[in-house]
Short mmCIF file of C-alpha atoms and ligand atoms in Angstrom, two decimals:
data_model
loop_
_atom_site.label_atom_id
_atom_site.label_comp_id
_atom_site.label_asym_id
_atom_site.label_seq_id
_atom_site.Cartn_x
_atom_site.Cartn_y
_atom_site.Cartn_z
CA MET A 458 -27.80 33.63 34.54
CA ALA A 459 -26.69 37.24 34.05
CA PHE A 460 -23.02 36.33 34.41
CA LEU A 461 -23.30 33.81 31.57
CA LEU A 462 -23.91 36.37 28.85
CA PRO A 463 -20.60 38.28 29.22
CA LEU A 464 -18.78 34.93 29.50
CA LEU A 465 -20.32 33.63 26.28
CA CYS A 466 -19.63 36.96 24.54
CA SER A 467 -15.98 36.93 25.53
CA LEU A 468 -15.62 33.26 24.47
CA PHE A 469 -17.17 34.10 21.12
CA LEU A 470 -14.93 37.14 20.67
CA SER A 471 -11.80 35.13 21.55
CA ALA A 472 -12.75 32.45 19.02
CA VAL A 473 -13.28 35.09 16.32
CA CYS A 474 -9.95 36.76 17.18
CA LEU A 475 -8.13 33.43 17.05
CA TRP A 476 -9.68 32.64 13.69
CA LEU A 477 -8.79 36.11 12.31
CA LEU A 478 -5.23 35.75 13.62
CA ARG A 479 -4.88 32.38 11.94
CA GLU A 480 -6.25 33.66 8.64
CA LEU A 481 -3.92 36.69 8.83
CA ARG A 482 -0.87 34.53 9.53
CA HIS A 483 -1.96 32.35 6.63
CA ARG A 484 -1.85 35.33 4.26
CA VAL A 485 1.31 36.94 5.62
CA ARG A 486 3.22 33.67 5.30
CA ARG A 487 1.99 33.19 1.71
CA LEU A 488 0.74 29.71 2.46
CA PRO A 489 -1.20 27.89 -0.25
CA PRO A 490 -4.89 28.85 -0.03
CA GLY A 491 -7.25 26.64 1.93
CA SER A 492 -9.00 26.27 5.23
CA LEU A 493 -7.65 24.97 8.51
CA GLY A 494 -11.16 24.03 9.62
CA LEU A 495 -12.10 23.80 13.29
CA PRO A 496 -9.55 24.32 16.08
CA PHE A 497 -7.61 21.11 16.88
CA ILE A 498 -9.59 18.71 14.68
CA GLY A 499 -9.28 20.80 11.52
CA GLU A 500 -10.89 18.96 8.59
CA THR A 501 -10.08 15.45 9.86
CA LEU A 502 -13.70 14.40 10.34
CA GLN A 503 -14.68 15.45 6.81
CA LEU A 504 -11.69 13.53 5.42
CA ILE A 505 -12.43 10.37 7.40
CA SER A 506 -16.11 10.33 6.53
CA ALA A 507 -15.30 10.80 2.81
CA TYR A 508 -12.71 8.00 2.82
CA LYS A 509 -15.03 5.66 4.72
CA SER A 510 -17.46 5.89 1.81
CA ASP A 511 -17.04 4.30 -1.62
CA ASP A 512 -16.74 7.76 -3.20
CA PRO A 513 -14.12 9.88 -1.39
CA GLU A 514 -13.43 12.08 -4.42
CA PRO A 515 -15.71 15.02 -3.44
CA PHE A 516 -13.39 15.83 -0.50
CA ILE A 517 -10.54 16.58 -2.90
CA ASP A 518 -12.63 17.78 -5.87
CA ARG A 519 -14.33 20.53 -3.85
CA ARG A 520 -11.07 21.90 -2.51
CA VAL A 521 -9.27 21.70 -5.87
CA ARG A 522 -12.15 23.60 -7.51
CA ARG A 523 -12.04 26.26 -4.82
CA TYR A 524 -8.32 26.67 -4.16
CA GLY A 525 -6.45 24.91 -7.00
CA PRO A 526 -4.39 21.69 -6.89
CA ILE A 527 -2.15 22.83 -4.01
CA PHE A 528 -4.10 23.76 -0.91
CA THR A 529 -3.78 23.94 2.85
CA THR A 530 -5.86 21.85 5.19
CA HIS A 531 -5.56 20.58 8.77
CA VAL A 532 -5.78 16.81 9.24
CA PHE A 533 -4.73 14.31 11.91
CA GLY A 534 -3.71 17.05 14.34
CA GLU A 535 -1.47 19.10 12.03
CA PRO A 536 -1.73 21.78 9.35
CA THR A 537 -0.93 20.04 6.06
CA VAL A 538 -0.24 21.18 2.51
CA PHE A 539 -2.16 18.88 0.17
CA SER A 540 -0.92 18.42 -3.38
CA ALA A 541 -3.08 17.12 -6.21
CA ASP A 542 -0.50 18.34 -8.70
CA PRO A 543 1.75 15.78 -10.45
CA GLU A 544 4.74 18.12 -10.79
CA MET A 545 4.59 19.17 -7.17
CA ASN A 546 4.30 15.48 -6.16
CA ARG A 547 7.42 14.63 -8.15
CA PHE A 548 9.25 17.58 -6.62
CA ILE A 549 8.35 16.30 -3.14
CA LEU A 550 9.41 12.72 -3.91
CA LEU A 551 12.67 13.65 -5.62
CA ASN A 552 13.74 15.99 -2.82
CA GLU A 553 13.44 13.35 -0.13
CA GLY A 554 16.19 13.85 2.44
CA LYS A 555 17.10 17.28 0.99
CA LEU A 556 14.00 19.45 1.44
CA PHE A 557 11.54 16.88 2.78
CA ASP A 558 11.70 14.02 5.24
CA CYS A 559 9.39 11.05 5.38
CA SER A 560 6.91 11.27 8.21
CA TYR A 561 4.60 8.56 9.53
CA PRO A 562 2.01 8.90 12.32
CA GLY A 563 3.29 7.89 15.80
CA SER A 564 1.26 4.66 15.86
CA ILE A 565 2.81 3.42 12.60
CA SER A 566 6.39 4.39 13.55
CA ASN A 567 6.12 2.67 16.94
CA LEU A 568 4.72 -0.52 15.45
CA LEU A 569 7.18 -0.68 12.55
CA GLY A 570 10.25 -0.24 14.75
CA LYS A 571 13.04 2.29 14.34
CA HIS A 572 15.27 0.05 12.20
CA SER A 573 12.69 -0.54 9.49
CA LEU A 574 13.55 0.68 5.98
CA LEU A 575 10.53 2.98 6.00
CA LEU A 576 11.96 4.97 8.92
CA MET A 577 15.67 4.82 8.07
CA LYS A 578 17.36 7.98 6.88
CA GLY A 579 20.58 9.11 5.20
CA SER A 580 23.29 6.84 3.85
CA LEU A 581 22.08 3.74 5.73
CA HIS A 582 18.68 4.17 4.08
CA LYS A 583 20.33 4.46 0.66
CA ARG A 584 22.34 1.27 1.19
CA MET A 585 19.44 -0.73 2.60
CA HIS A 586 17.07 0.48 -0.09
CA SER A 587 19.32 -0.87 -2.83
CA PHE A 588 19.92 -4.03 -0.76
CA THR A 589 16.11 -4.59 -0.68
CA MET A 590 15.85 -3.86 -4.40
CA SER A 591 18.46 -6.50 -5.12
CA PHE A 592 16.15 -9.11 -3.55
CA ALA A 593 13.12 -8.05 -5.54
CA ASN A 594 14.42 -7.01 -8.97
CA SER A 595 13.61 -8.76 -12.26
CA ALA A 596 16.79 -10.87 -12.30
CA THR A 597 16.20 -12.25 -8.79
CA ILE A 598 12.53 -12.89 -9.48
CA LYS A 599 13.36 -14.64 -12.75
CA ASP A 600 16.19 -16.78 -11.38
CA HIS A 601 14.96 -17.51 -7.85
CA LEU A 602 11.57 -16.24 -6.73
CA LEU A 603 9.25 -17.07 -9.64
CA VAL A 604 9.34 -20.78 -8.95
CA ASP A 605 8.22 -20.30 -5.31
CA ILE A 606 5.65 -17.66 -6.20
CA ASP A 607 4.01 -20.04 -8.67
CA ARG A 608 4.30 -23.09 -6.38
CA LEU A 609 2.81 -21.36 -3.30
CA ILE A 610 -0.03 -19.84 -5.32
CA ARG A 611 -0.93 -23.26 -6.79
CA LEU A 612 -0.71 -24.89 -3.36
CA ASN A 613 -3.18 -22.38 -1.94
CA LEU A 614 -5.60 -22.51 -4.88
CA ASP A 615 -5.66 -26.31 -4.63
CA SER A 616 -7.36 -25.99 -1.25
CA TRP A 617 -10.13 -23.65 -2.44
CA THR A 618 -13.62 -25.06 -2.57
CA GLU A 619 -16.92 -23.22 -2.90
CA ARG A 620 -16.98 -20.01 -0.82
CA VAL A 621 -13.76 -18.06 -0.51
CA LEU A 622 -13.08 -14.73 1.21
CA LEU A 623 -10.74 -13.53 -1.49
CA MET A 624 -9.06 -10.75 0.50
CA GLU A 625 -8.24 -13.12 3.34
CA GLN A 626 -6.92 -15.84 1.06
CA ALA A 627 -4.85 -13.34 -0.92
CA LYS A 628 -3.31 -12.12 2.35
CA LYS A 629 -2.45 -15.69 3.32
CA ILE A 630 -0.73 -16.25 -0.03
CA THR A 631 1.29 -13.02 0.00
CA PHE A 632 2.29 -13.51 3.63
CA GLU A 633 3.59 -17.02 2.92
CA LEU A 634 5.45 -15.71 -0.12
CA THR A 635 7.13 -12.94 1.85
CA VAL A 636 8.17 -15.29 4.66
CA LYS A 637 9.65 -17.65 2.08
CA GLN A 638 11.47 -14.82 0.33
CA LEU A 639 12.90 -13.37 3.53
CA MET A 640 13.90 -16.48 5.45
CA SER A 641 13.22 -19.55 3.28
CA LEU A 642 10.52 -20.96 5.55
CA ASP A 643 7.69 -22.94 3.99
CA PRO A 644 4.07 -22.40 5.11
CA GLY A 645 2.98 -24.27 8.21
CA GLU A 646 1.63 -23.73 11.71
CA TRP A 647 4.42 -21.29 12.56
CA THR A 648 3.66 -19.00 9.58
CA GLU A 649 -0.06 -19.15 10.27
CA SER A 650 0.23 -18.17 13.94
CA LEU A 651 2.67 -15.39 13.02
CA ARG A 652 0.19 -14.13 10.43
CA LYS A 653 -2.60 -13.95 13.02
CA GLU A 654 -0.43 -11.70 15.21
CA TYR A 655 0.39 -9.55 12.18
CA VAL A 656 -3.31 -8.87 11.61
CA LEU A 657 -3.45 -7.38 15.13
CA VAL A 658 -0.32 -5.29 14.55
CA ILE A 659 -1.77 -3.78 11.37
CA GLU A 660 -5.08 -2.99 13.11
CA GLY A 661 -3.08 -0.75 15.46
CA PHE A 662 -1.68 1.38 12.64
CA PHE A 663 -4.50 3.88 12.54
CA THR A 664 -5.25 4.28 16.22
CA LEU A 665 -4.20 6.82 18.83
CA PRO A 666 -0.75 5.69 19.93
CA VAL A 667 -1.69 5.89 23.62
CA ARG A 668 -1.94 2.56 25.43
CA LEU A 669 -4.35 3.89 28.05
CA LEU A 670 -6.83 5.22 25.51
CA SER A 671 -6.92 2.52 22.86
CA THR A 672 -7.39 -1.20 23.34
CA THR A 673 -6.61 -1.79 19.66
CA TYR A 674 -3.26 -0.06 20.09
CA ARG A 675 -2.51 -2.00 23.30
CA ARG A 676 -3.32 -5.25 21.52
CA ALA A 677 -1.17 -4.23 18.55
CA ILE A 678 1.84 -3.48 20.76
CA LYS A 679 1.50 -6.89 22.46
CA ALA A 680 1.17 -8.63 19.09
CA ARG A 681 4.22 -6.77 17.81
CA ALA A 682 6.26 -8.04 20.76
CA LYS A 683 5.17 -11.62 19.94
CA VAL A 684 6.03 -11.24 16.26
CA ALA A 685 9.40 -9.69 17.12
CA GLU A 686 10.20 -12.56 19.50
CA ALA A 687 9.23 -15.19 16.92
CA LEU A 688 11.43 -13.51 14.29
CA ALA A 689 14.27 -13.05 16.80
CA GLU A 690 14.24 -16.80 17.48
CA VAL A 691 14.69 -17.49 13.75
CA VAL A 692 17.49 -14.91 13.58
CA ARG A 693 19.30 -16.46 16.59
CA GLN A 694 18.98 -19.96 15.15
CA ARG A 695 20.32 -18.87 11.76
CA ARG A 696 23.19 -16.96 13.40
CA ARG A 697 24.18 -20.13 15.28
CA GLU A 698 24.04 -22.18 12.08
CA ASN A 699 26.15 -19.57 10.26
CA GLU A 700 28.74 -19.49 13.04
CA THR A 701 29.15 -23.27 13.06
CA GLY A 702 29.27 -23.19 9.27
CA LEU A 703 26.69 -26.02 9.27
CA LYS A 704 24.16 -24.44 6.93
CA MET A 705 24.43 -21.20 4.95
CA ILE A 706 21.16 -20.25 3.29
CA ASP A 707 21.25 -17.78 0.43
CA ASP A 708 18.21 -15.59 1.21
CA MET A 709 17.58 -12.08 2.53
CA LEU A 710 18.12 -13.10 6.15
CA GLY A 711 21.38 -14.82 5.17
CA ALA A 712 22.55 -11.61 3.48
CA LEU A 713 21.60 -9.48 6.49
CA LEU A 714 23.49 -11.80 8.83
CA SER A 715 26.65 -11.73 6.75
CA SER A 716 26.48 -7.99 5.95
CA ALA A 717 29.57 -5.87 6.57
CA ASP A 718 27.27 -3.58 8.59
CA HIS A 719 27.22 -6.23 11.39
CA PHE A 720 23.56 -5.69 12.15
CA SER A 721 22.31 -6.59 15.63
CA ASP A 722 19.41 -9.03 16.06
CA ASP A 723 17.10 -6.10 16.91
CA GLN A 724 18.02 -4.28 13.71
CA ILE A 725 17.38 -7.38 11.59
CA VAL A 726 14.07 -8.09 13.31
CA ASP A 727 12.75 -4.53 12.76
CA PHE A 728 13.89 -4.63 9.15
CA MET A 729 12.15 -7.94 8.38
CA LEU A 730 9.03 -7.14 10.40
CA ALA A 731 8.38 -4.01 8.33
CA LEU A 732 9.14 -5.74 5.03
CA LEU A 733 6.59 -8.41 5.88
CA ILE A 734 3.96 -5.70 6.31
CA ALA A 735 4.97 -3.64 3.26
CA GLY A 736 5.22 -6.70 1.06
CA HIS A 737 2.08 -8.64 1.81
CA GLU A 738 -0.65 -6.10 2.71
CA THR A 739 -0.33 -4.13 -0.49
CA THR A 740 -0.03 -6.96 -3.01
CA SER A 741 -2.95 -8.90 -1.51
CA THR A 742 -5.20 -5.85 -1.81
CA ILE A 743 -4.25 -5.39 -5.46
CA ILE A 744 -5.02 -9.07 -6.13
CA THR A 745 -8.49 -8.63 -4.61
CA LEU A 746 -9.20 -5.39 -6.44
CA ALA A 747 -8.03 -6.81 -9.78
CA VAL A 748 -10.50 -9.69 -9.43
CA LYS A 749 -13.27 -7.30 -8.34
CA PHE A 750 -12.69 -4.85 -11.21
CA LEU A 751 -12.50 -7.72 -13.72
CA THR A 752 -15.70 -9.27 -12.36
CA ASP A 753 -17.41 -5.88 -12.77
CA THR A 754 -16.03 -5.51 -16.34
CA PRO A 755 -16.91 -8.72 -18.23
CA LEU A 756 -15.25 -7.64 -21.50
CA ALA A 757 -11.91 -7.17 -19.75
CA LEU A 758 -12.31 -10.49 -17.95
CA ALA A 759 -13.01 -12.27 -21.24
CA GLU A 760 -9.87 -10.76 -22.82
CA LEU A 761 -7.75 -11.66 -19.80
CA LYS A 762 -9.04 -15.25 -19.80
CA GLU A 763 -8.31 -15.55 -23.49
CA GLU A 764 -4.71 -14.41 -22.90
CA HIS A 765 -4.16 -16.94 -20.12
CA ASP A 766 -5.93 -19.80 -21.87
CA GLN A 767 -3.58 -19.25 -24.81
CA ILE A 768 -0.51 -19.29 -22.57
CA ARG A 769 -1.77 -22.47 -20.94
CA ALA A 770 -2.50 -24.11 -24.31
CA LYS A 771 1.06 -23.44 -25.50
CA ARG A 772 2.68 -25.17 -22.53
CA SER A 773 3.43 -28.88 -22.80
CA ASP A 774 2.56 -29.36 -19.09
CA PRO A 775 0.26 -26.53 -17.94
CA GLU A 776 0.68 -27.54 -14.31
CA ALA A 777 4.49 -27.29 -14.44
CA ALA A 778 6.16 -24.15 -13.07
CA LEU A 779 5.58 -20.97 -15.09
CA GLU A 780 8.60 -19.64 -16.98
CA TRP A 781 9.76 -16.01 -17.10
CA SER A 782 8.83 -15.96 -20.81
CA ASP A 783 5.23 -16.89 -19.85
CA TYR A 784 5.10 -13.89 -17.53
CA LYS A 785 6.57 -11.66 -20.21
CA SER A 786 3.85 -12.73 -22.65
CA MET A 787 1.02 -11.50 -20.37
CA ALA A 788 0.56 -8.17 -22.19
CA PHE A 789 -3.12 -7.54 -21.43
CA THR A 790 -2.60 -8.68 -17.83
CA GLN A 791 -0.05 -5.88 -17.41
CA CYS A 792 -2.70 -3.42 -18.59
CA VAL A 793 -5.09 -4.84 -15.98
CA VAL A 794 -2.47 -4.53 -13.23
CA HIS A 795 -1.63 -0.91 -14.19
CA GLU A 796 -5.28 0.02 -14.30
CA THR A 797 -6.03 -1.68 -10.97
CA LEU A 798 -3.19 0.25 -9.37
CA ARG A 799 -4.41 3.50 -10.95
CA VAL A 800 -8.06 3.16 -9.97
CA GLY A 801 -7.49 1.32 -6.67
CA ASN A 802 -4.86 3.68 -5.26
CA ILE A 803 -4.16 1.45 -2.30
CA ILE A 804 -1.42 3.86 -1.24
CA SER A 805 -3.38 7.01 -1.89
CA GLY A 806 -0.36 9.25 -1.34
CA ILE A 807 2.57 9.90 0.95
CA PHE A 808 3.21 12.20 3.90
CA ARG A 809 6.40 14.24 4.14
CA ARG A 810 7.65 17.02 6.41
CA ALA A 811 9.35 20.24 5.26
CA MET A 812 12.94 20.33 6.57
CA SER A 813 13.21 24.12 6.13
CA ASP A 814 11.01 26.98 4.86
CA ILE A 815 10.37 26.03 1.24
CA SER A 816 9.38 28.52 -1.46
CA ILE A 817 7.50 26.99 -4.32
CA ARG A 818 5.03 28.36 -6.88
CA GLY A 819 4.93 31.68 -5.07
CA TYR A 820 3.96 30.02 -1.77
CA THR A 821 6.04 29.40 1.34
CA ILE A 822 5.70 26.10 3.15
CA PRO A 823 6.95 26.66 6.70
CA LYS A 824 9.65 24.42 8.19
CA GLY A 825 8.12 21.49 10.08
CA TRP A 826 4.83 21.54 8.17
CA LYS A 827 3.40 18.34 6.80
CA LEU A 828 2.73 17.76 3.12
CA PHE A 829 0.60 15.12 1.51
CA ALA A 830 1.42 14.24 -2.11
CA SER A 831 -1.81 12.65 -3.31
CA PHE A 832 -1.35 10.01 -6.03
CA ARG A 833 -5.06 9.32 -5.94
CA ALA A 834 -6.02 12.91 -6.84
CA VAL A 835 -3.73 12.79 -9.90
CA HIS A 836 -4.66 9.26 -11.02
CA LEU A 837 -8.36 10.11 -10.96
CA ASP A 838 -8.03 13.52 -12.60
CA THR A 839 -9.60 13.77 -16.08
CA GLN A 840 -6.88 16.26 -17.08
CA HIS A 841 -4.38 13.42 -16.94
CA PHE A 842 -6.46 10.34 -17.74
CA LYS A 843 -9.43 10.33 -20.11
CA ASP A 844 -12.59 9.14 -18.36
CA ALA A 845 -10.36 8.85 -15.31
CA ARG A 846 -12.86 7.37 -12.88
CA SER A 847 -13.69 4.25 -14.81
CA PHE A 848 -11.75 1.01 -15.03
CA ASN A 849 -10.45 0.78 -18.57
CA PRO A 850 -7.38 -1.48 -18.91
CA TRP A 851 -7.27 -0.89 -22.68
CA ARG A 852 -6.07 2.69 -22.09
CA TRP A 853 -2.63 1.21 -21.31
CA GLN A 854 -2.40 -0.27 -24.81
CA SER A 855 -1.65 3.25 -26.04
CA ASN A 856 0.47 5.55 -23.91
CA SER A 857 -1.26 8.71 -25.07
CA GLU A 858 -4.55 7.38 -23.66
CA ALA A 859 -2.81 6.86 -20.35
CA GLY A 860 -2.02 10.54 -20.11
CA GLY A 861 1.02 11.32 -22.22
CA SER A 862 4.08 10.05 -20.50
CA PRO A 863 2.67 7.85 -17.70
CA GLY A 864 5.87 8.05 -15.65
CA ASN A 865 5.21 11.73 -14.98
CA VAL A 866 1.71 11.38 -13.63
CA TYR A 867 1.31 7.68 -12.86
CA MET A 868 3.14 6.79 -9.67
CA PRO A 869 1.41 4.05 -7.66
CA PHE A 870 4.81 2.98 -6.32
CA GLY A 871 5.97 6.49 -5.43
CA GLY A 872 9.30 7.74 -6.75
CA GLY A 873 12.70 9.13 -5.84
CA PRO A 874 14.92 7.59 -3.16
CA ARG A 875 11.97 5.92 -1.41
CA MET A 876 10.37 4.42 -4.49
CA CYS A 877 8.85 1.06 -3.62
CA PRO A 878 11.57 -1.60 -3.92
CA GLY A 879 8.86 -4.24 -4.41
CA PHE A 880 7.25 -2.74 -7.54
CA GLU A 881 8.34 -5.51 -9.91
CA LEU A 882 7.73 -8.29 -7.41
CA ALA A 883 4.18 -7.08 -6.76
CA ARG A 884 3.40 -7.04 -10.49
CA VAL A 885 4.74 -10.57 -10.98
CA VAL A 886 2.81 -11.97 -7.98
CA VAL A 887 -0.48 -10.43 -9.18
CA SER A 888 0.07 -11.69 -12.74
CA VAL A 889 0.95 -15.24 -11.70
CA PHE A 890 -2.05 -15.28 -9.36
CA LEU A 891 -4.37 -14.15 -12.17
CA HIS A 892 -2.95 -16.82 -14.48
CA ARG A 893 -3.55 -19.66 -12.05
CA PHE A 894 -6.88 -18.25 -10.87
CA VAL A 895 -8.60 -17.66 -14.21
CA THR A 896 -7.31 -20.83 -15.85
CA ARG A 897 -8.45 -22.93 -12.90
CA PHE A 898 -11.70 -21.37 -11.72
CA SER A 899 -14.85 -19.66 -12.75
CA TRP A 900 -16.52 -17.68 -9.98
CA VAL A 901 -19.48 -15.58 -8.99
CA VAL A 902 -19.73 -12.93 -6.30
CA ALA A 903 -21.28 -14.48 -3.17
CA GLU A 904 -22.41 -11.16 -1.65
CA GLU A 905 -22.36 -7.61 -2.93
CA ASP A 906 -19.34 -5.86 -1.50
CA LYS A 907 -18.05 -2.32 -1.77
CA LEU A 908 -14.73 -0.55 -1.61
CA VAL A 909 -13.84 1.76 1.27
CA PHE A 910 -10.64 3.76 1.69
CA PHE A 911 -10.21 4.40 5.41
CA PRO A 912 -8.22 3.39 7.40
CA THR A 913 -6.87 1.40 4.45
CA THR A 914 -8.22 0.53 1.02
CA ARG A 915 -10.26 -2.65 1.26
CA THR A 916 -13.60 -4.19 0.39
CA GLN A 917 -15.95 -4.14 3.34
CA LYS A 918 -16.69 -7.89 3.36
CA LYS A 919 -13.29 -9.16 2.16
CA TYR A 920 -14.85 -9.90 -1.24
CA PRO A 921 -16.65 -13.24 -0.80
CA ILE A 922 -16.85 -15.32 -3.99
CA ILE A 923 -18.01 -18.82 -4.88
CA VAL A 924 -15.47 -20.65 -6.99
CA ARG A 925 -15.90 -23.72 -9.18
CA ARG A 926 -13.16 -25.50 -11.09
CA ARG A 927 -13.54 -24.78 -14.78
CA ASP A 928 -13.65 -28.48 -15.64
CA GLU A 929 -16.74 -28.88 -13.42
CA ALA A 930 -20.36 -27.86 -14.10
CA PRO A 931 -21.04 -24.08 -14.20
CA ILE A 932 -22.25 -22.26 -11.08
CA LEU A 933 -25.95 -21.48 -10.92
CA LYS A 934 -26.56 -18.41 -8.81
C1 HEM B 1356 0.88 -3.38 -5.22
C2 HEM B 1356 1.79 -3.45 -4.31
C3 HEM B 1356 2.57 -2.28 -3.73
C4 HEM B 1356 2.31 -0.93 -3.76
C5 HEM B 1356 1.15 -0.20 -4.42
C6 HEM B 1356 3.39 -0.28 -3.02
C7 HEM B 1356 3.51 1.08 -2.88
C8 HEM B 1356 4.55 1.69 -2.23
C9 HEM B 1356 4.76 3.12 -2.16
C10 HEM B 1356 3.86 4.18 -2.79
C11 HEM B 1356 5.89 3.34 -1.45
C12 HEM B 1356 6.55 4.69 -1.19
C13 HEM B 1356 6.36 5.16 0.23
C14 HEM B 1356 7.02 6.50 0.45
O1 HEM B 1356 7.54 7.12 -0.47
O2 HEM B 1356 6.99 6.96 1.61
C15 HEM B 1356 6.39 2.05 -1.03
C16 HEM B 1356 7.49 1.86 -0.26
C17 HEM B 1356 7.94 0.62 0.14
N1 HEM B 1356 7.50 -0.60 -0.30
FE1 HEM B 1356 5.96 -0.92 -1.51
N2 HEM B 1356 4.24 -1.25 -2.56
C18 HEM B 1356 3.80 -2.48 -2.99
C19 HEM B 1356 4.41 -3.71 -2.80
C20 HEM B 1356 5.55 -3.90 -2.09
C21 HEM B 1356 6.24 -5.16 -1.96
C22 HEM B 1356 5.84 -6.49 -2.61
C23 HEM B 1356 7.31 -4.95 -1.14
C24 HEM B 1356 8.34 -5.98 -0.73
C25 HEM B 1356 9.57 -5.91 -1.05
C26 HEM B 1356 7.29 -3.54 -0.77
C27 HEM B 1356 8.18 -2.93 0.09
C28 HEM B 1356 8.25 -1.57 0.31
C29 HEM B 1356 9.21 -0.95 1.21
C30 HEM B 1356 10.22 -1.66 2.09
C31 HEM B 1356 9.01 0.43 1.10
C32 HEM B 1356 9.78 1.53 1.84
C33 HEM B 1356 10.87 2.06 0.95
C34 HEM B 1356 11.66 3.16 1.60
O3 HEM B 1356 11.15 3.87 2.48
O4 HEM B 1356 12.81 3.32 1.19
N3 HEM B 1356 6.22 -2.95 -1.37
N4 HEM B 1356 5.58 1.06 -1.53
#
């Protein structure tokens, strides 16, 4: 036993020395204040346990109170500068590719594929970003996509009876919409089996990217290979049709195939695979959260219903396709969508990496360090939004209520060169869904459900509701 005491003492002394050295380096380098937590794991466990609860705010609040809105932490294996400051967040977003580079965890990069827009860099990224925008901007939605969005939403709602897992159904709708938009395929067995593989791919996003250690990751890699093969088959088929001049379809795949960049099949597959994830996961979550927040806020729901009942009453055939002017007249709905994005924060922020030593606000962020620009921290800060933590869609009726100039602090779709190219499309899909949903159904919550934020924002039970067509008898709970 006697030999144990000196061993323990020297271990303890080494740990103290290491800690002192780290703290000293921290000060000498003029890093933002903060704590790097325990060796190796840093503050990851505190972050995960906060985000697995329905109230993750204390994790950020405590650190902001102690260190200010820009602080250092250590999460997911790396020291990270965390920003809860809107100006700093804008600076990070606008300097993409100059001072900062986008940076995703290994599991996400491997599953997305190196030719996805999210991982592209430089001039190719710039070109492909505007290419993607051109397939999701207002003019394209108005002239081409709106009709399919409305048709596919109605088709899905027609099959709803009694109990519905809203999150799952919303995912089905947005997946079908994205497949249609990318490659003009209508829903069927093929889309459904592809969607099931996608679920497995997405589950692998937040795992250790080591096949030996994680079954979820192994399963995700296998599912990705199946998805890629299914998409590659479509690409090959369409290439053959293009070459013979038999059929030229004017959709995103058609444009990729005829691009002057002469993309290979692998490049096209990676590009579409990632768009399918980016496009459908996010929008379906916002649909679910909008319905949840409205259900929890009866006054807002009543006002939204009123707006949509009026639009419906004005139309000579309410079941005919919605027009762009109908969408444009959904003023209160836009407030609901903004507020859902603000409170829901489904993309709570973005990771970047410093490309060189960066001096800012008297601090130095060392080259290679990670930064996290937190949208969530800003959106839920009472300095920027009055009564920031409650759902209040009416705040968007006056810009001052929303926090002065919302563009400066409100950024659910990011900003700068990587700003979400689907921002308008997402808003239209949610609005059309709400129109068809509230004019067709009344509903009650089937089981209490709560929001959690890790690994992604979702409701724990996929938000089960019982729906009844509005022309039928009311639901007795
Ligand atoms: C409510 C729905 C959505 C939200 C909240 C959202 C949010 C975001 C955010 C914050 C980013 C920036 C990521 C970064 O800077 O690293 C982003 C990027 C992206 N989004 Fe969305 N998005 C939504 C819907 C969509 C849709 C419908 C599409 C389909 C076109 C889409 C496609 C993309 C793509 C491809 C990127 C990567 C852009 C790039 O790296 O250049 N998103 N999204």
